[in-house]
Amino acid sequence: MSNSVIKNLLTKAFQAFKLRPLEGETSEASQSAFISELTHLQEAVRAVTGEDLSLEETVKSIPKSNQQPVTFVDIFENSMMTMMVIIMKPGSRIPLHDHPNMYGMIKVLAGQIRVQSYTLLDEPGKIMDHHTPKNTVLSALRMPETVLSKVSSPVTLAPEIRNVHEIECICGESADKNYAAFLDILSPPYPDADSCHYFRAEDHSQRTDGSGELRKCRLVQIECPKDYFTACSSVGPF
C-alpha cells in the first residue's frame, strides 16, 4: 500500500471537509471554497488505482472460508471522515440505504458495479438526522442507473443529491479476479450502526421527463435485508 497515495488522499479530504459550510450557512465565499477543495479531492480520487492500495494482496489475505458477499477493509477513520475499500463478490449487493447529512465519494478499483441512486424530494429533514423513525416513507427522484468500472470518474453523493443508493457487483475483471472493489470515502462517518437506514423503492411509474430516465417514487424504510451481511478487516498505515 502506497503511504504517499493515502496521505495525499487524506490531506485533500481534510482540506475539503473542514471547509464544509455549517447547516444554514449560505455565504457564497464559503460555498465556493468548499466546492473548490471538493473538486481537488475528486481529482485525487480519480487517479487512485488498485495497485496504489495493494488491492490484490488484500484480496488474497481474505480467508477462503469467508462466506460474506461484501467485505469492508478499513483504511482510516476519525470524527471528520472514514476511508475504506469495499470488496464485493459477483451478484452481491449493498442494499438501498441512506447517508444522513453526509458527503460521499466512490471510485471503482476493479471489476464493475451498478449504482442506482435516489435524490429526496420532500421533507429531507426526515432523513437528515440519524434517528429516522421506523416505517418512514419518503418521496424521491430515481436517478439514471450508472455502471462503473476502474476507468470511470468518481461518483459523488451529497446530503441533498443522490443521498440514497444501492450498489450491485456486476462482474470481476477476469476469472482469476472474480470480484469488484471500490474506494469509499464518507464525511462524516456513521456515528453508530443504527444510523444507516434501509429502504424499498416503490412506484417507479411516474416519469418526470420525456426520456423516462427520471421517475418519482416512494422510499419505504425497512429492516436491513437478511441476505446482506459483511465482514470487516483493518489494514493500512494509520
C-alpha positions as protocol buffer text, in pm:
chain_id: "A"
residue {
  index: 1
  type: MET
  ca { x: 0 y: 0 z: 0 }
}
residue {
  index: 2
  type: SER
  ca { x: 138 y: 339 z: -100 }
}
residue {
  index: 3
  type: ASN
  ca { x: 165 y: 560 z: 206 }
}
residue {
  index: 4
  type: SER
  ca { x: 214 y: 864 z: -15 }
}
residue {
  index: 5
  type: VAL
  ca { x: -112 y: 800 z: -201 }
}
residue {
  index: 6
  type: ILE
  ca { x: -306 y: 751 z: 124 }
}
residue {
  index: 7
  type: LYS
  ca { x: -154 y: 1063 z: 278 }
}
residue {
  index: 8
  type: ASN
  ca { x: -238 y: 1266 z: -32 }
}
residue {
  index: 9
  type: LEU
  ca { x: -598 y: 1146 z: -24 }
}
residue {
  index: 10
  type: LEU
  ca { x: -629 y: 1223 z: 346 }
}
residue {
  index: 11
  type: THR
  ca { x: -476 y: 1568 z: 301 }
}
residue {
  index: 12
  type: LYS
  ca { x: -717 y: 1653 z: 19 }
}
residue {
  index: 13
  type: ALA
  ca { x: -1011 y: 1514 z: 215 }
}
residue {
  index: 14
  type: PHE
  ca { x: -925 y: 1710 z: 531 }
}
residue {
  index: 15
  type: GLN
  ca { x: -881 y: 2029 z: 328 }
}
residue {
  index: 16
  type: ALA
  ca { x: -1223 y: 1982 z: 170 }
}
residue {
  index: 17
  type: PHE
  ca { x: -1435 y: 1863 z: 459 }
}
residue {
  index: 18
  type: LYS
  ca { x: -1302 y: 2113 z: 714 }
}
residue {
  index: 19
  type: LEU
  ca { x: -1445 y: 2383 z: 484 }
}
residue {
  index: 20
  type: ARG
  ca { x: -1787 y: 2222 z: 462 }
}
residue {
  index: 21
  type: PRO
  ca { x: -2040 y: 2502 z: 532 }
}
residue {
  index: 22
  type: LEU
  ca { x: -2235 y: 2468 z: 854 }
}
residue {
  index: 23
  type: GLU
  ca { x: -2608 y: 2396 z: 835 }
}
residue {
  index: 24
  type: GLY
  ca { x: -2788 y: 2711 z: 728 }
}
residue {
  index: 25
  type: GLU
  ca { x: -2469 y: 2886 z: 615 }
}
residue {
  index: 26
  type: THR
  ca { x: -2530 y: 3045 z: 275 }
}
residue {
  index: 27
  type: SER
  ca { x: -2214 y: 3253 z: 228 }
}
residue {
  index: 28
  type: GLU
  ca { x: -2116 y: 3238 z: -138 }
}
residue {
  index: 29
  type: ALA
  ca { x: -1747 y: 3256 z: -46 }
}
residue {
  index: 30
  type: SER
  ca { x: -1778 y: 2960 z: 192 }
}
residue {
  index: 31
  type: GLN
  ca { x: -1966 y: 2752 z: -64 }
}
residue {
  index: 32
  type: SER
  ca { x: -1713 y: 2838 z: -334 }
}
residue {
  index: 33
  type: ALA
  ca { x: -1414 y: 2745 z: -117 }
}
residue {
  index: 34
  type: PHE
  ca { x: -1570 y: 2411 z: -23 }
}
residue {
  index: 35
  type: ILE
  ca { x: -1662 y: 2322 z: -381 }
}
residue {
  index: 36
  type: SER
  ca { x: -1310 y: 2411 z: -497 }
}
residue {
  index: 37
  type: GLU
  ca { x: -1146 y: 2181 z: -241 }
}
residue {
  index: 38
  type: LEU
  ca { x: -1402 y: 1908 z: -310 }
}
residue {
  index: 39
  type: THR
  ca { x: -1303 y: 1923 z: -676 }
}
residue {
  index: 40
  type: HIS
  ca { x: -936 y: 1880 z: -580 }
}
residue {
  index: 41
  type: LEU
  ca { x: -1035 y: 1572 z: -377 }
}
residue {
  index: 42
  type: GLN
  ca { x: -1227 y: 1429 z: -673 }
}
residue {
  index: 43
  type: GLU
  ca { x: -918 y: 1472 z: -891 }
}
residue {
  index: 44
  type: ALA
  ca { x: -702 y: 1290 z: -636 }
}
residue {
  index: 45
  type: VAL
  ca { x: -955 y: 1008 z: -604 }
}
residue {
  index: 46
  type: ARG
  ca { x: -982 y: 975 z: -982 }
}
residue {
  index: 47
  type: ALA
  ca { x: -608 y: 898 z: -1002 }
}
residue {
  index: 48
  type: VAL
  ca { x: -611 y: 619 z: -741 }
}
residue {
  index: 49
  type: THR
  ca { x: -563 y: 261 z: -862 }
}
residue {
  index: 50
  type: GLY
  ca { x: -595 y: -81 z: -707 }
}
residue {
  index: 51
  type: GLU
  ca { x: -217 y: -111 z: -716 }
}
residue {
  index: 52
  type: ASP
  ca { x: -186 y: 205 z: -505 }
}
residue {
  index: 53
  type: LEU
  ca { x: -396 y: 40 z: -235 }
}
residue {
  index: 54
  type: SER
  ca { x: -240 y: -309 z: -262 }
}
residue {
  index: 55
  type: LEU
  ca { x: -577 y: -445 z: -365 }
}
residue {
  index: 56
  type: GLU
  ca { x: -460 y: -785 z: -492 }
}
residue {
  index: 57
  type: GLU
  ca { x: -264 y: -853 z: -173 }
}
residue {
  index: 58
  type: THR
  ca { x: -564 y: -750 z: 36 }
}
residue {
  index: 59
  type: VAL
  ca { x: -797 y: -983 z: -155 }
}
residue {
  index: 60
  type: LYS
  ca { x: -551 y: -1272 z: -119 }
}
residue {
  index: 61
  type: SER
  ca { x: -539 y: -1213 z: 258 }
}
residue {
  index: 62
  type: ILE
  ca { x: -915 y: -1267 z: 295 }
}
residue {
  index: 63
  type: PRO
  ca { x: -966 y: -1625 z: 425 }
}
residue {
  index: 64
  type: LYS
  ca { x: -1113 y: -1862 z: 168 }
}
residue {
  index: 65
  type: SER
  ca { x: -1362 y: -1967 z: 435 }
}
residue {
  index: 66
  type: ASN
  ca { x: -1508 y: -1616 z: 432 }
}
residue {
  index: 67
  type: GLN
  ca { x: -1867 y: -1652 z: 316 }
}
residue {
  index: 68
  type: GLN
  ca { x: -1960 y: -1284 z: 337 }
}
residue {
  index: 69
  type: PRO
  ca { x: -2062 y: -1139 z: 0 }
}
residue {
  index: 70
  type: VAL
  ca { x: -1923 y: -795 z: 94 }
}
residue {
  index: 71
  type: THR
  ca { x: -1602 y: -719 z: 283 }
}
residue {
  index: 72
  type: PHE
  ca { x: -1511 y: -377 z: 424 }
}
residue {
  index: 73
  type: VAL
  ca { x: -1139 y: -304 z: 455 }
}
residue {
  index: 74
  type: ASP
  ca { x: -1078 y: -6 z: 685 }
}
residue {
  index: 75
  type: ILE
  ca { x: -805 y: 241 z: 590 }
}
residue {
  index: 76
  type: PHE
  ca { x: -875 y: 543 z: 810 }
}
residue {
  index: 77
  type: GLU
  ca { x: -1146 y: 689 z: 1033 }
}
residue {
  index: 78
  type: ASN
  ca { x: -1184 y: 987 z: 1266 }
}
residue {
  index: 79
  type: SER
  ca { x: -1469 y: 1218 z: 1359 }
}
residue {
  index: 80
  type: MET
  ca { x: -1445 y: 1401 z: 1026 }
}
residue {
  index: 81
  type: MET
  ca { x: -1433 y: 1117 z: 775 }
}
residue {
  index: 82
  type: THR
  ca { x: -1390 y: 750 z: 702 }
}
residue {
  index: 83
  type: MET
  ca { x: -1199 y: 587 z: 416 }
}
residue {
  index: 84
  type: MET
  ca { x: -1222 y: 220 z: 320 }
}
residue {
  index: 85
  type: VAL
  ca { x: -1206 y: -27 z: 35 }
}
residue {
  index: 86
  type: ILE
  ca { x: -1519 y: -236 z: -22 }
}
residue {
  index: 87
  type: ILE
  ca { x: -1479 y: -573 z: -193 }
}
residue {
  index: 88
  type: MET
  ca { x: -1785 y: -742 z: -345 }
}
residue {
  index: 89
  type: LYS
  ca { x: -1841 y: -1089 z: -484 }
}
residue {
  index: 90
  type: PRO
  ca { x: -2024 y: -1113 z: -820 }
}
residue {
  index: 91
  type: GLY
  ca { x: -2401 y: -1088 z: -777 }
}
residue {
  index: 92
  type: SER
  ca { x: -2372 y: -939 z: -429 }
}
residue {
  index: 93
  type: ARG
  ca { x: -2527 y: -606 z: -340 }
}
residue {
  index: 94
  type: ILE
  ca { x: -2525 y: -337 z: -77 }
}
residue {
  index: 95
  type: PRO
  ca { x: -2899 y: -276 z: -27 }
}
residue {
  index: 96
  type: LEU
  ca { x: -3069 y: 57 z: -79 }
}
residue {
  index: 97
  type: HIS
  ca { x: -2952 y: 274 z: 212 }
}
residue {
  index: 98
  type: ASP
  ca { x: -2904 y: 635 z: 315 }
}
residue {
  index: 99
  type: HIS
  ca { x: -2614 y: 856 z: 422 }
}
residue {
  index: 100
  type: PRO
  ca { x: -2773 y: 1106 z: 665 }
}
residue {
  index: 101
  type: ASN
  ca { x: -2618 y: 1451 z: 625 }
}
residue {
  index: 102
  type: MET
  ca { x: -2310 y: 1301 z: 458 }
}
residue {
  index: 103
  type: TYR
  ca { x: -2094 y: 1361 z: 156 }
}
residue {
  index: 104
  type: GLY
  ca { x: -1955 y: 1052 z: -13 }
}
residue {
  index: 105
  type: MET
  ca { x: -1728 y: 951 z: -297 }
}
residue {
  index: 106
  type: ILE
  ca { x: -1692 y: 618 z: -481 }
}
residue {
  index: 107
  type: LYS
  ca { x: -1405 y: 517 z: -712 }
}
residue {
  index: 108
  type: VAL
  ca { x: -1401 y: 168 z: -863 }
}
residue {
  index: 109
  type: LEU
  ca { x: -1065 y: -11 z: -837 }
}
residue {
  index: 110
  type: ALA
  ca { x: -1154 y: -344 z: -1001 }
}
residue {
  index: 111
  type: GLY
  ca { x: -1447 y: -511 z: -1174 }
}
residue {
  index: 112
  type: GLN
  ca { x: -1778 y: -341 z: -1241 }
}
residue {
  index: 113
  type: ILE
  ca { x: -2058 y: -219 z: -1016 }
}
residue {
  index: 114
  type: ARG
  ca { x: -2406 y: -91 z: -1087 }
}
residue {
  index: 115
  type: VAL
  ca { x: -2522 y: 207 z: -880 }
}
residue {
  index: 116
  type: GLN
  ca { x: -2887 y: 306 z: -851 }
}
residue {
  index: 117
  type: SER
  ca { x: -2929 y: 630 z: -658 }
}
residue {
  index: 118
  type: TYR
  ca { x: -3219 y: 847 z: -544 }
}
residue {
  index: 119
  type: THR
  ca { x: -3249 y: 1216 z: -465 }
}
residue {
  index: 120
  type: LEU
  ca { x: -3500 y: 1308 z: -196 }
}
residue {
  index: 121
  type: LEU
  ca { x: -3780 y: 1542 z: -295 }
}
residue {
  index: 122
  type: ASP
  ca { x: -3984 y: 1627 z: 14 }
}
residue {
  index: 123
  type: GLU
  ca { x: -3914 y: 1666 z: 382 }
}
residue {
  index: 124
  type: PRO
  ca { x: -3541 y: 1589 z: 355 }
}
residue {
  index: 125
  type: GLY
  ca { x: -3511 y: 1660 z: 727 }
}
residue {
  index: 126
  type: LYS
  ca { x: -3668 y: 1320 z: 793 }
}
residue {
  index: 127
  type: ILE
  ca { x: -3355 y: 1156 z: 666 }
}
residue {
  index: 128
  type: MET
  ca { x: -3102 y: 1418 z: 764 }
}
residue {
  index: 129
  type: ASP
  ca { x: -3092 y: 1326 z: 1131 }
}
residue {
  index: 130
  type: HIS
  ca { x: -2952 y: 992 z: 1240 }
}
residue {
  index: 131
  type: HIS
  ca { x: -3269 y: 866 z: 1405 }
}
residue {
  index: 132
  type: THR
  ca { x: -3524 y: 841 z: 1125 }
}
residue {
  index: 133
  type: PRO
  ca { x: -3850 y: 693 z: 1261 }
}
residue {
  index: 134
  type: LYS
  ca { x: -3925 y: 336 z: 1162 }
}
residue {
  index: 135
  type: ASN
  ca { x: -4153 y: 287 z: 859 }
}
residue {
  index: 136
  type: THR
  ca { x: -4074 y: 636 z: 728 }
}
residue {
  index: 137
  type: VAL
  ca { x: -4195 y: 693 z: 371 }
}
residue {
  index: 138
  type: LEU
  ca { x: -4006 y: 948 z: 159 }
}
residue {
  index: 139
  type: SER
  ca { x: -4072 y: 1089 z: -187 }
}
residue {
  index: 140
  type: ALA
  ca { x: -3769 y: 1067 z: -411 }
}
residue {
  index: 141
  type: LEU
  ca { x: -3645 y: 1104 z: -764 }
}
residue {
  index: 142
  type: ARG
  ca { x: -3497 y: 790 z: -916 }
}
residue {
  index: 143
  type: MET
  ca { x: -3174 y: 895 z: -1089 }
}
residue {
  index: 144
  type: PRO
  ca { x: -3039 y: 725 z: -1402 }
}
residue {
  index: 145
  type: GLU
  ca { x: -2865 y: 396 z: -1328 }
}
residue {
  index: 146
  type: THR
  ca { x: -2485 y: 411 z: -1353 }
}
residue {
  index: 147
  type: VAL
  ca { x: -2240 y: 131 z: -1435 }
}
residue {
  index: 148
  type: LEU
  ca { x: -1889 y: 200 z: -1310 }
}
residue {
  index: 149
  type: SER
  ca { x: -1550 y: 41 z: -1377 }
}
residue {
  index: 150
  type: LYS
  ca { x: -1195 y: 142 z: -1291 }
}
residue {
  index: 151
  type: VAL
  ca { x: -1182 y: 378 z: -1591 }
}
residue {
  index: 152
  type: SER
  ca { x: -1490 y: 567 z: -1464 }
}
residue {
  index: 153
  type: SER
  ca { x: -1470 y: 901 z: -1286 }
}
residue {
  index: 154
  type: PRO
  ca { x: -1559 y: 906 z: -915 }
}
residue {
  index: 155
  type: VAL
  ca { x: -1926 y: 935 z: -822 }
}
residue {
  index: 156
  type: THR
  ca { x: -2010 y: 1189 z: -552 }
}
residue {
  index: 157
  type: LEU
  ca { x: -2317 y: 1197 z: -328 }
}
residue {
  index: 158
  type: ALA
  ca { x: -2427 y: 1490 z: -115 }
}
residue {
  index: 159
  type: PRO
  ca { x: -2680 y: 1540 z: 167 }
}
residue {
  index: 160
  type: GLU
  ca { x: -2940 y: 1664 z: -83 }
}
residue {
  index: 161
  type: ILE
  ca { x: -2836 y: 1482 z: -404 }
}
residue {
  index: 162
  type: ARG
  ca { x: -2808 y: 1105 z: -467 }
}
residue {
  index: 163
  type: ASN
  ca { x: -2804 y: 1051 z: -92 }
}
residue {
  index: 164
  type: VAL
  ca { x: -2979 y: 713 z: -106 }
}
residue {
  index: 165
  type: HIS
  ca { x: -2832 y: 440 z: -320 }
}
residue {
  index: 166
  type: GLU
  ca { x: -2792 y: 67 z: -387 }
}
residue {
  index: 167
  type: ILE
  ca { x: -2473 y: -92 z: -520 }
}
residue {
  index: 168
  type: GLU
  ca { x: -2455 y: -424 z: -705 }
}
residue {
  index: 169
  type: CYS
  ca { x: -2146 y: -613 z: -819 }
}
residue {
  index: 170
  type: ILE
  ca { x: -2192 y: -699 z: -1186 }
}
residue {
  index: 171
  type: CYS
  ca { x: -1869 y: -887 z: -1251 }
}
residue {
  index: 172
  type: GLY
  ca { x: -1500 y: -914 z: -1183 }
}
residue {
  index: 173
  type: GLU
  ca { x: -1225 y: -827 z: -1427 }
}
residue {
  index: 174
  type: SER
  ca { x: -1139 y: -1187 z: -1513 }
}
residue {
  index: 175
  type: ALA
  ca { x: -1171 y: -1546 z: -1395 }
}
residue {
  index: 176
  type: ASP
  ca { x: -880 y: -1505 z: -1155 }
}
residue {
  index: 177
  type: LYS
  ca { x: -1002 y: -1163 z: -1034 }
}
residue {
  index: 178
  type: ASN
  ca { x: -1361 y: -1256 z: -972 }
}
residue {
  index: 179
  type: TYR
  ca { x: -1463 y: -958 z: -761 }
}
residue {
  index: 180
  type: ALA
  ca { x: -1534 y: -587 z: -776 }
}
residue {
  index: 181
  type: ALA
  ca { x: -1378 y: -336 z: -540 }
}
residue {
  index: 182
  type: PHE
  ca { x: -1409 y: 36 z: -483 }
}
residue {
  index: 183
  type: LEU
  ca { x: -1264 y: 310 z: -267 }
}
residue {
  index: 184
  type: ASP
  ca { x: -1534 y: 464 z: -45 }
}
residue {
  index: 185
  type: ILE
  ca { x: -1498 y: 797 z: 137 }
}
residue {
  index: 186
  type: LEU
  ca { x: -1769 y: 934 z: 369 }
}
residue {
  index: 187
  type: SER
  ca { x: -1785 y: 1256 z: 568 }
}
residue {
  index: 188
  type: PRO
  ca { x: -1878 y: 1244 z: 845 }
}
residue {
  index: 189
  type: PRO
  ca { x: -1881 y: 871 z: 933 }
}
residue {
  index: 190
  type: TYR
  ca { x: -2194 y: 697 z: 1055 }
}
residue {
  index: 191
  type: PRO
  ca { x: -2199 y: 759 z: 1432 }
}
residue {
  index: 192
  type: ASP
  ca { x: -2333 y: 409 z: 1503 }
}
residue {
  index: 193
  type: ALA
  ca { x: -2484 y: 104 z: 1334 }
}
residue {
  index: 194
  type: ASP
  ca { x: -2840 y: 230 z: 1381 }
}
residue {
  index: 195
  type: SER
  ca { x: -2767 y: 546 z: 1183 }
}
residue {
  index: 196
  type: CYS
  ca { x: -2789 y: 368 z: 846 }
}
residue {
  index: 197
  type: HIS
  ca { x: -3145 y: 313 z: 724 }
}
residue {
  index: 198
  type: TYR
  ca { x: -3255 y: 69 z: 454 }
}
residue {
  index: 199
  type: PHE
  ca { x: -3533 y: 124 z: 203 }
}
residue {
  index: 200
  type: ARG
  ca { x: -3755 y: -39 z: -56 }
}
residue {
  index: 201
  type: ALA
  ca { x: -3833 y: 167 z: -368 }
}
residue {
  index: 202
  type: GLU
  ca { x: -4195 y: 169 z: -489 }
}
residue {
  index: 203
  type: ASP
  ca { x: -4398 y: 331 z: -767 }
}
residue {
  index: 204
  type: HIS
  ca { x: -4146 y: 398 z: -1042 }
}
residue {
  index: 205
  type: SER
  ca { x: -4424 y: 469 z: -1293 }
}
residue {
  index: 206
  type: GLN
  ca { x: -4440 y: 850 z: -1288 }
}
residue {
  index: 207
  type: ARG
  ca { x: -4192 y: 987 z: -1542 }
}
residue {
  index: 208
  type: THR
  ca { x: -4057 y: 1337 z: -1497 }
}
residue {
  index: 209
  type: ASP
  ca { x: -3904 y: 1384 z: -1840 }
}
residue {
  index: 210
  type: GLY
  ca { x: -3955 y: 1264 z: -2194 }
}
residue {
  index: 211
  type: SER
  ca { x: -3679 y: 1004 z: -2182 }
}
residue {
  index: 212
  type: GLY
  ca { x: -3824 y: 814 z: -1889 }
}
residue {
  index: 213
  type: GLU
  ca { x: -3489 y: 818 z: -1714 }
}
residue {
  index: 214
  type: LEU
  ca { x: -3609 y: 1019 z: -1415 }
}
residue {
  index: 215
  type: ARG
  ca { x: -3901 y: 884 z: -1219 }
}
residue {
  index: 216
  type: LYS
  ca { x: -4073 y: 987 z: -900 }
}
residue {
  index: 217
  type: CYS
  ca { x: -4112 y: 711 z: -645 }
}
residue {
  index: 218
  type: ARG
  ca { x: -4153 y: 635 z: -278 }
}
residue {
  index: 219
  type: LEU
  ca { x: -3882 y: 502 z: -50 }
}
residue {
  index: 220
  type: VAL
  ca { x: -4024 y: 289 z: 230 }
}
residue {
  index: 221
  type: GLN
  ca { x: -3796 y: 227 z: 525 }
}
residue {
  index: 222
  type: ILE
  ca { x: -3742 y: -142 z: 601 }
}
residue {
  index: 223
  type: GLU
  ca { x: -3524 y: -357 z: 825 }
}
residue {
  index: 224
  type: CYS
  ca { x: -3180 y: -448 z: 697 }
}
residue {
  index: 225
  type: PRO
  ca { x: -3234 y: -729 z: 440 }
}
residue {
  index: 226
  type: LYS
  ca { x: -3142 y: -1067 z: 586 }
}
residue {
  index: 227
  type: ASP
  ca { x: -2933 y: -1165 z: 283 }
}
residue {
  index: 228
  type: TYR
  ca { x: -2695 y: -875 z: 347 }
}
residue {
  index: 229
  type: PHE
  ca { x: -2405 y: -937 z: 582 }
}
residue {
  index: 230
  type: THR
  ca { x: -2046 y: -821 z: 579 }
}
residue {
  index: 231
  type: ALA
  ca { x: -1702 y: -875 z: 720 }
}
residue {
  index: 232
  type: CYS
  ca { x: -1454 y: -607 z: 824 }
}
residue {
  index: 233
  type: SER
  ca { x: -1078 y: -611 z: 850 }
}
residue {
  index: 234
  type: SER
  ca { x: -829 y: -342 z: 942 }
}
residue {
  index: 235
  type: VAL
  ca { x: -529 y: -265 z: 722 }
}
residue {
  index: 236
  type: GLY
  ca { x: -324 y: 40 z: 640 }
}
residue {
  index: 237
  type: PRO
  ca { x: -61 y: 262 z: 795 }
}
residue {
  index: 238
  type: PHE
  ca { x: -289 y: 458 z: 1028 }
}
